[in-house]
XYZ file of N, CA, C and O in Angstrom:
616
model
N 0.849 -1.169 0.001
C 0.003 0.005 0.004
C 0.900 1.232 0.000
O 1.180 1.800 1.027
N 1.359 1.637 -1.181
C 2.255 2.784 -1.290
C 1.541 4.092 -1.534
O 2.134 5.142 -1.428
N 0.276 4.039 -1.902
C -0.498 5.242 -2.166
C -0.695 6.024 -0.862
O -1.277 5.509 0.093
N -0.221 7.271 -0.799
C -0.327 8.038 0.448
C -1.778 8.239 0.893
O -2.067 8.288 2.085
N -2.710 8.340 -0.060
C -4.119 8.520 0.307
C -4.644 7.278 1.027
O -5.382 7.376 2.006
N -4.239 6.120 0.540
C -4.693 4.885 1.171
C -4.008 4.670 2.522
O -4.562 4.048 3.409
N -2.796 5.216 2.668
C -2.095 5.120 3.964
C -2.862 5.889 5.041
O -2.853 5.483 6.200
N -3.503 6.984 4.660
C -4.302 7.738 5.622
C -5.426 6.839 6.131
O -5.688 6.770 7.339
N -6.084 6.126 5.227
C -7.153 5.207 5.651
C -6.605 4.125 6.569
O -7.240 3.750 7.551
N -5.427 3.640 6.257
C -4.804 2.609 7.073
C -4.535 3.150 8.483
O -4.775 2.477 9.482
N -4.061 4.397 8.572
C -3.816 5.011 9.880
C -5.123 5.228 10.635
O -5.181 4.986 11.846
N -6.167 5.679 9.941
C -7.450 5.888 10.587
C -8.023 4.556 11.096
O -8.557 4.490 12.203
N -7.862 3.528 10.292
C -8.325 2.202 10.704
C -7.594 1.770 11.983
O -8.200 1.275 12.921
N -6.288 1.987 12.006
C -5.488 1.607 13.185
C -5.930 2.412 14.415
O -6.025 1.846 15.518
N -6.220 3.694 14.245
C -6.695 4.527 15.359
C -8.046 4.020 15.866
O -8.279 3.950 17.076
N -8.945 3.677 14.935
C -10.249 3.140 15.333
C -10.085 1.814 16.061
O -10.761 1.555 17.057
N -9.183 0.996 15.580
C -8.947 -0.297 16.203
C -8.410 -0.098 17.633
O -8.878 -0.757 18.576
N -7.468 0.806 17.814
C -6.946 1.109 19.152
C -8.045 1.635 20.067
O -8.139 1.247 21.240
N -8.874 2.526 19.518
C -9.980 3.119 20.276
C -10.896 2.027 20.799
O -11.247 2.015 21.982
N -11.267 1.082 19.946
C -12.217 0.059 20.348
C -11.570 -0.955 21.283
O -12.214 -1.444 22.215
N -10.301 -1.255 21.078
C -9.594 -2.169 22.002
C -9.531 -1.564 23.403
O -9.681 -2.284 24.400
N -9.307 -0.254 23.491
C -9.267 0.414 24.781
C -10.640 0.353 25.471
O -10.738 0.134 26.672
N -11.705 0.542 24.681
C -13.063 0.475 25.246
C -13.365 -0.933 25.756
O -13.974 -1.100 26.806
N -12.943 -1.946 25.004
C -13.165 -3.321 25.425
C -12.417 -3.612 26.732
O -12.970 -4.153 27.691
N -11.151 -3.216 26.779
C -10.334 -3.443 27.966
C -10.911 -2.701 29.178
O -10.982 -3.251 30.286
N -11.362 -1.477 28.962
C -11.927 -0.673 30.036
C -13.191 -1.314 30.591
O -13.389 -1.398 31.813
N -14.058 -1.787 29.704
C -15.305 -2.431 30.150
C -14.993 -3.729 30.904
O -15.611 -3.990 31.950
N -14.041 -4.511 30.407
C -13.684 -5.757 31.097
C -13.108 -5.466 32.479
O -13.423 -6.171 33.453
N -12.289 -4.438 32.592
C -11.714 -4.047 33.875
C -12.812 -3.614 34.842
O -12.806 -4.010 36.018
N -13.760 -2.819 34.360
C -14.855 -2.346 35.210
C -15.703 -3.523 35.698
O -16.115 -3.555 36.872
N -15.945 -4.493 34.836
C -16.727 -5.682 35.241
C -15.967 -6.443 36.332
O -16.558 -6.835 37.345
N -14.662 -6.628 36.115
C -13.856 -7.377 37.099
C -13.812 -6.647 38.434
O -13.938 -7.282 39.496
N -13.635 -5.333 38.394
C -13.583 -4.569 39.641
C -14.914 -4.632 40.390
O -14.937 -4.784 41.615
N -16.019 -4.528 39.653
C -17.335 -4.605 40.300
C -17.566 -6.007 40.877
O -18.133 -6.163 41.969
N -17.113 -7.030 40.161
C -17.263 -8.404 40.643
C -16.437 -8.607 41.911
O -16.914 -9.209 42.881
N -15.214 -8.083 41.907
C -14.362 -8.173 43.108
C -14.999 -7.451 44.287
O -14.987 -7.941 45.405
N -15.580 -6.280 43.995
C -16.241 -5.508 45.046
C -17.421 -6.288 45.627
O -17.597 -6.327 46.851
N -18.197 -6.903 44.754
C -19.340 -7.699 45.221
C -18.877 -8.882 46.049
O -19.490 -9.212 47.059
N -17.787 -9.512 45.623
C -17.268 -10.673 46.336
C -16.691 -10.298 47.693
O -16.680 -11.118 48.615
N -16.170 -9.072 47.835
C -15.560 -8.636 49.092
C -16.574 -8.178 50.125
O -16.247 -8.055 51.297
N -17.798 -7.896 49.682
C -18.837 -7.483 50.631
C -19.065 -8.636 51.617
O -19.282 -9.767 51.218
N -18.980 -8.326 52.874
C -19.213 -9.370 53.873
C -20.498 -9.076 54.622
O -20.828 -7.931 54.896
N -21.191 -10.136 54.920
C -22.464 -9.966 55.634
C -22.130 -9.623 57.097
O -21.329 -10.266 57.725
N -22.744 -8.570 57.551
C -22.535 -8.169 58.941
C -23.883 -7.951 59.602
O -24.914 -8.248 59.024
N -23.831 -7.396 60.776
C -25.097 -7.116 61.448
C -25.875 -6.043 60.686
O -27.081 -5.935 60.825
N -25.172 -5.297 59.869
C -25.834 -4.282 59.032
C -26.171 -4.936 57.708
O -25.567 -4.659 56.680
N -27.131 -5.832 57.716
C -27.501 -6.622 56.528
C -27.906 -5.774 55.344
O -27.627 -6.100 54.201
N -28.591 -4.659 55.602
C -29.016 -3.787 54.500
C -27.825 -3.215 53.749
O -27.850 -3.112 52.531
N -26.775 -2.873 54.472
C -25.574 -2.316 53.849
C -24.958 -3.348 52.911
O -24.555 -3.039 51.793
N -24.922 -4.583 53.368
C -24.387 -5.694 52.562
C -25.204 -5.844 51.276
O -24.646 -5.918 50.182
N -26.519 -5.887 51.402
C -27.384 -6.068 50.232
C -27.280 -4.878 49.273
O -27.257 -5.055 48.060
N -27.192 -3.672 49.820
C -27.066 -2.476 48.982
C -25.758 -2.487 48.219
O -25.723 -2.211 47.019
N -24.685 -2.846 48.888
C -23.370 -2.906 48.239
C -23.345 -3.915 47.108
O -22.832 -3.660 46.029
N -23.944 -5.089 47.350
C -23.989 -6.140 46.313
C -24.865 -5.691 45.143
O -24.543 -5.942 43.989
N -25.976 -5.029 45.450
C -26.879 -4.576 44.393
C -26.201 -3.505 43.528
O -26.325 -3.537 42.298
N -25.476 -2.611 44.173
C -24.767 -1.576 43.415
C -23.676 -2.197 42.533
O -23.492 -1.793 41.376
N -22.971 -3.179 43.046
C -21.949 -3.865 42.264
C -22.589 -4.581 41.074
O -22.053 -4.552 39.952
N -23.738 -5.196 41.299
C -24.439 -5.890 40.210
C -24.876 -4.900 39.132
O -24.754 -5.194 37.939
N -25.355 -3.734 39.520
C -25.736 -2.711 38.542
C -24.534 -2.256 37.722
O -24.637 -2.053 36.513
N -23.398 -2.110 38.386
C -22.176 -1.718 37.691
C -21.748 -2.810 36.703
O -21.310 -2.507 35.581
N -21.875 -4.049 37.088
C -21.535 -5.173 36.198
C -22.446 -5.130 34.965
O -21.977 -5.276 33.837
N -23.735 -4.937 35.186
C -24.674 -4.895 34.080
C -24.387 -3.733 33.136
O -24.402 -3.900 31.916
N -24.106 -2.554 33.705
C -23.804 -1.381 32.874
C -22.544 -1.624 32.048
O -22.498 -1.360 30.854
N -21.529 -2.138 32.675
C -20.258 -2.410 31.976
C -20.412 -3.516 30.948
O -19.776 -3.504 29.897
N -21.283 -4.480 31.229
C -21.519 -5.566 30.281
C -22.181 -5.036 29.005
O -21.869 -5.472 27.902
N -23.094 -4.078 29.160
C -23.725 -3.445 27.997
C -22.675 -2.702 27.177
O -22.638 -2.776 25.947
N -21.809 -1.965 27.869
C -20.728 -1.245 27.175
C -19.787 -2.211 26.459
O -19.364 -1.946 25.325
N -19.478 -3.315 27.095
C -18.612 -4.326 26.488
C -19.281 -4.908 25.231
O -18.636 -5.047 24.191
N -20.554 -5.236 25.325
C -21.275 -5.797 24.181
C -21.278 -4.818 23.006
O -21.064 -5.209 21.850
N -21.484 -3.545 23.288
C -21.485 -2.525 22.226
C -20.092 -2.392 21.613
O -19.954 -2.283 20.390
N -19.069 -2.400 22.431
C -17.702 -2.291 21.914
C -17.343 -3.515 21.065
O -16.716 -3.385 20.016
N -17.769 -4.698 21.487
C -17.501 -5.908 20.691
C -18.248 -5.860 19.354
O -17.732 -6.304 18.328
N -19.451 -5.292 19.377
C -20.231 -5.138 18.136
C -19.482 -4.187 17.186
O -19.380 -4.466 15.984
N -18.946 -3.107 17.718
C -18.194 -2.161 16.888
C -16.906 -2.791 16.373
O -16.496 -2.520 15.237
N -16.265 -3.617 17.185
C -15.053 -4.293 16.721
C -15.378 -5.211 15.540
O -14.627 -5.308 14.573
N -16.533 -5.852 15.614
C -16.972 -6.736 14.530
C -17.171 -5.931 13.238
O -16.818 -6.394 12.157
N -17.707 -4.720 13.367
C -17.865 -3.850 12.188
C -16.496 -3.547 11.583
O -16.308 -3.651 10.368
N -15.534 -3.218 12.431
C -14.173 -2.953 11.938
C -13.586 -4.176 11.245
O -12.984 -4.065 10.182
N -13.785 -5.332 11.852
C -13.239 -6.569 11.274
C -13.862 -6.893 9.924
O -13.238 -7.594 9.114
N -15.061 -6.402 9.659
C -15.746 -6.697 8.406
C -15.524 -5.618 7.341
O -16.015 -5.763 6.226
N -14.815 -4.565 7.694
C -14.604 -3.490 6.715
C -13.721 -3.981 5.575
O -12.746 -4.705 5.809
N -14.063 -3.573 4.375
C -13.256 -3.977 3.224
C -11.878 -3.341 3.299
O -11.688 -2.317 3.945
N -10.896 -3.955 2.604
C -9.548 -3.382 2.619
C -9.553 -1.987 1.979
O -10.459 -1.635 1.232
N -8.518 -1.242 2.309
C -8.418 0.128 1.784
C -8.332 0.122 0.279
O -7.469 -0.509 -0.312
N -9.321 0.790 -0.326
C -9.307 0.926 -1.778
C -10.140 2.146 -2.133
O -10.985 2.581 -1.355
N -9.883 2.694 -3.271
C -10.616 3.869 -3.724
C -11.835 3.421 -4.511
O -11.765 2.503 -5.320
N -12.979 4.046 -4.244
C -14.197 3.754 -5.001
C -14.898 5.064 -5.301
O -14.697 6.068 -4.612
N -15.761 5.063 -6.321
C -16.476 6.298 -6.653
C -17.681 6.558 -5.730
O -18.212 7.665 -5.730
N -18.065 5.564 -4.941
C -19.248 5.661 -4.096
C -18.883 5.516 -2.623
O -18.006 4.736 -2.274
N -19.595 6.246 -1.760
C -19.357 6.169 -0.316
C -19.942 4.872 0.226
O -21.087 4.531 -0.063
N -19.153 4.132 0.998
C -19.567 2.886 1.619
C -18.830 2.744 2.953
O -17.986 3.584 3.294
N -19.144 1.673 3.689
C -18.443 1.403 4.944
C -16.957 1.289 4.657
O -16.549 0.536 3.802
N -16.164 2.089 5.332
C -14.710 2.088 5.108
C -14.244 3.241 4.256
O -13.042 3.452 4.100
N -15.180 4.019 3.702
C -14.794 5.162 2.850
C -14.273 6.323 3.695
O -14.739 6.556 4.812
N -13.332 7.033 3.119
C -12.854 8.298 3.671
C -13.401 9.359 2.745
O -13.081 9.380 1.551
N -14.265 10.209 3.285
C -14.977 11.192 2.474
C -14.491 12.594 2.817
O -14.617 13.039 3.962
N -13.950 13.275 1.833
C -13.504 14.656 1.986
C -14.634 15.565 1.488
O -15.082 15.398 0.356
N -15.061 16.490 2.341
C -16.114 17.416 1.934
C -15.652 18.848 2.234
O -14.630 19.054 2.894
N -16.442 19.802 1.774
C -16.138 21.202 2.065
C -16.442 21.541 3.526
O -16.087 22.633 3.990
N -17.057 20.615 4.277
C -17.408 20.870 5.678
C -16.657 19.944 6.648
O -16.942 19.971 7.847
N -15.757 19.119 6.153
C -15.022 18.222 7.024
C -14.714 16.906 6.343
O -15.186 16.634 5.241
N -13.904 16.086 7.009
C -13.483 14.797 6.469
C -14.052 13.700 7.354
O -13.855 13.716 8.570
N -14.721 12.736 6.724
C -15.414 11.690 7.460
C -14.914 10.294 7.072
O -14.833 9.987 5.895
N -14.601 9.513 8.080
C -14.198 8.114 7.879
C -15.362 7.269 8.349
O -15.673 7.225 9.549
N -16.042 6.622 7.438
C -17.214 5.817 7.769
C -16.801 4.456 8.301
O -16.385 3.582 7.521
N -16.849 4.334 9.611
C -16.360 3.128 10.270
C -17.154 2.886 11.551
O -18.229 2.329 11.508
N -16.614 3.320 12.659
C -17.279 3.217 13.972
C -17.299 4.623 14.575
O -16.508 5.487 14.187
N -18.170 4.863 15.538
C -18.222 6.193 16.135
C -17.076 6.433 17.117
O -17.241 6.380 18.324
N -15.892 6.703 16.555
C -14.715 6.931 17.391
C -14.425 8.422 17.554
O -13.505 8.788 18.294
N -15.144 9.273 16.857
C -15.010 10.707 17.037
C -13.877 11.337 16.252
O -13.409 10.828 15.247
N -13.434 12.460 16.791
C -12.430 13.300 16.133
C -11.041 12.669 16.228
O -10.618 12.241 17.303
N -10.360 12.625 15.078
C -8.988 12.098 15.018
C -8.147 13.054 14.204
O -8.661 13.730 13.317
N -6.860 13.071 14.491
C -5.973 13.945 13.742
C -4.789 13.156 13.234
O -4.169 12.393 13.969
N -4.492 13.343 11.943
C -3.338 12.719 11.322
C -2.628 13.790 10.510
O -3.240 14.436 9.660
N -1.352 13.991 10.778
C -0.528 14.973 10.070
C -1.192 16.355 10.035
O -1.186 17.040 9.023
N -1.790 16.736 11.164
C -2.403 18.062 11.281
C -3.757 18.207 10.607
O -4.322 19.296 10.582
N -4.297 17.132 10.068
C -5.600 17.178 9.407
C -6.609 16.452 10.285
O -6.336 15.354 10.778
N -7.787 17.054 10.463
C -8.826 16.482 11.303
C -9.751 15.592 10.477
O -10.158 15.955 9.363
N -10.061 14.450 11.068
C -10.998 13.489 10.460
C -11.998 13.116 11.553
O -11.674 13.131 12.730
N -13.191 12.760 11.134
C -14.219 12.317 12.070
C -14.592 10.872 11.731
O -15.087 10.608 10.636
N -14.322 9.963 12.659
C -14.707 8.567 12.472
C -16.164 8.461 12.917
O -16.483 8.706 14.082
N -17.035 8.158 11.961
C -18.464 8.085 12.240
C -19.042 6.755 11.786
O -18.522 6.119 10.869
N -20.117 6.364 12.405
C -20.813 5.150 12.043
C -21.665 5.405 10.795
O -22.111 6.533 10.562
N -21.897 4.354 10.020
C -22.776 4.492 8.853
C -24.221 4.708 9.281
O -25.042 5.131 8.479
N -24.525 4.440 10.549
C -25.877 4.656 11.040
C -26.043 6.018 11.739
O -27.138 6.356 12.183
N -24.957 6.792 11.819
C -25.047 8.139 12.376
C -25.783 9.025 11.358
O -25.858 8.681 10.170
N -26.299 10.158 11.781
C -26.996 11.029 10.820
C -26.147 11.407 9.593
O -26.602 11.285 8.463
N -24.901 11.812 9.818
C -24.043 12.195 8.676
C -23.636 10.950 7.881
O -23.581 10.979 6.657
N -23.376 9.846 8.564
C -23.006 8.621 7.870
C -24.135 8.111 6.977
O -23.906 7.708 5.827
N -25.346 8.130 7.507
C -26.517 7.701 6.732
C -26.703 8.589 5.512
O -26.991 8.096 4.414
N -26.512 9.884 5.688
C -26.673 10.835 4.591
C -25.643 10.600 3.482
O -25.971 10.656 2.296
N -24.395 10.317 3.866
C -23.315 10.165 2.881
C -23.325 8.826 2.164
O -22.853 8.731 1.015
N -23.848 7.772 2.797
C -23.803 6.434 2.223
C -24.412 6.406 0.806
O -25.489 6.920 0.567
N -23.650 5.805 -0.103
C -24.120 5.611 -1.477
C -23.954 6.810 -2.395
O -24.256 6.705 -3.590
N -23.449 7.914 -1.864
C -23.281 9.101 -2.700
C -21.945 9.059 -3.453
O -21.060 8.280 -3.129
N -21.824 9.916 -4.462
C -20.630 9.973 -5.304
C -19.942 11.325 -5.184
O -20.533 12.301 -4.721
N -18.709 11.376 -5.655
C -17.935 12.614 -5.704
C -18.731 13.646 -6.485
O -19.342 13.332 -7.514
N -18.733 14.881 -5.979
C -19.440 15.964 -6.646
C -20.867 16.161 -6.176
O -21.489 17.175 -6.475
N -21.382 15.213 -5.412
C -22.761 15.318 -4.905
C -22.828 16.392 -3.825
O -21.926 16.533 -3.021
N -23.928 17.153 -3.853
C -24.173 18.168 -2.839
C -25.418 17.770 -2.042
O -26.441 17.416 -2.624
N -25.302 17.805 -0.721
C -26.426 17.511 0.174
C -26.484 18.575 1.250
O -25.528 19.323 1.456
N -27.620 18.632 1.938
C -27.779 19.580 3.037
C -27.833 18.809 4.351
O -28.590 17.826 4.473
N -27.030 19.256 5.317
C -27.005 18.633 6.635
C -26.892 19.749 7.674
O -25.999 20.593 7.594
N -27.810 19.756 8.644
C -27.833 20.814 9.679
C -27.783 22.202 9.038
O -27.022 23.075 9.464
N -28.588 22.390 8.029
C -28.708 23.665 7.312
C -27.422 24.101 6.617
O -27.260 25.265 6.288
N -26.481 23.181 6.427
C -25.232 23.492 5.727
C -25.171 22.663 4.461
O -25.523 21.485 4.453
N -24.696 23.291 3.403
C -24.516 22.581 2.144
C -23.177 21.856 2.175
O -22.146 22.453 2.418
N -23.223 20.558 1.959
C -22.013 19.734 1.977
C -21.768 19.216 0.577
O -22.644 18.623 -0.051
N -20.559 19.471 0.072
C -20.157 19.000 -1.239
C -19.104 17.911 -1.062
O -18.107 18.135 -0.398
N -19.337 16.732 -1.638
C -18.370 15.652 -1.570
C -17.289 15.949 -2.589
O -17.537 15.960 -3.803
N -16.083 16.211 -2.103
C -14.970 16.605 -2.968
C -14.120 15.414 -3.403
O -13.565 15.405 -4.509
N -13.995 14.418 -2.508
C -13.148 13.277 -2.824
C -13.580 12.086 -1.960
O -13.981 12.273 -0.816
N -13.496 10.877 -2.532
C -13.807 9.663 -1.790
C -12.618 8.725 -1.940
O -12.184 8.451 -3.068
N -12.122 8.231 -0.830
C -11.020 7.258 -0.869
C -11.506 6.006 -0.200
O -12.066 6.035 0.868
């Protein structure tokens, strides 16, 4: 992959992959910590305190489990993305340059910067991602009362 444009996509993919791996690790750590906390609660004469502590730990486990499931789902999206290639149409994995910003259609990883240029990693199901999907270079659309012109698709 010697094409510098495709290298940008490769770097964005790597950043998204790191982002999602961190989210997975964070959720797993939170689950383990909550489980440890629940296991350390000891029954005492203050039985209500024991039950409350265990219930709070269980809620934390459930919340972190939902976050883990979502992160794993996003990792699966990344794993299914096609290899870096240039196409005339916006699809999952496209890097879209517009007059209003640069969008990498992948997972919702947010704002990223490479070589001083800002890119936004967005999901294809996000409002802007849904709008851009299937469009071609030169297409003009309106988003949040702003006219967006697709200047380049990689």
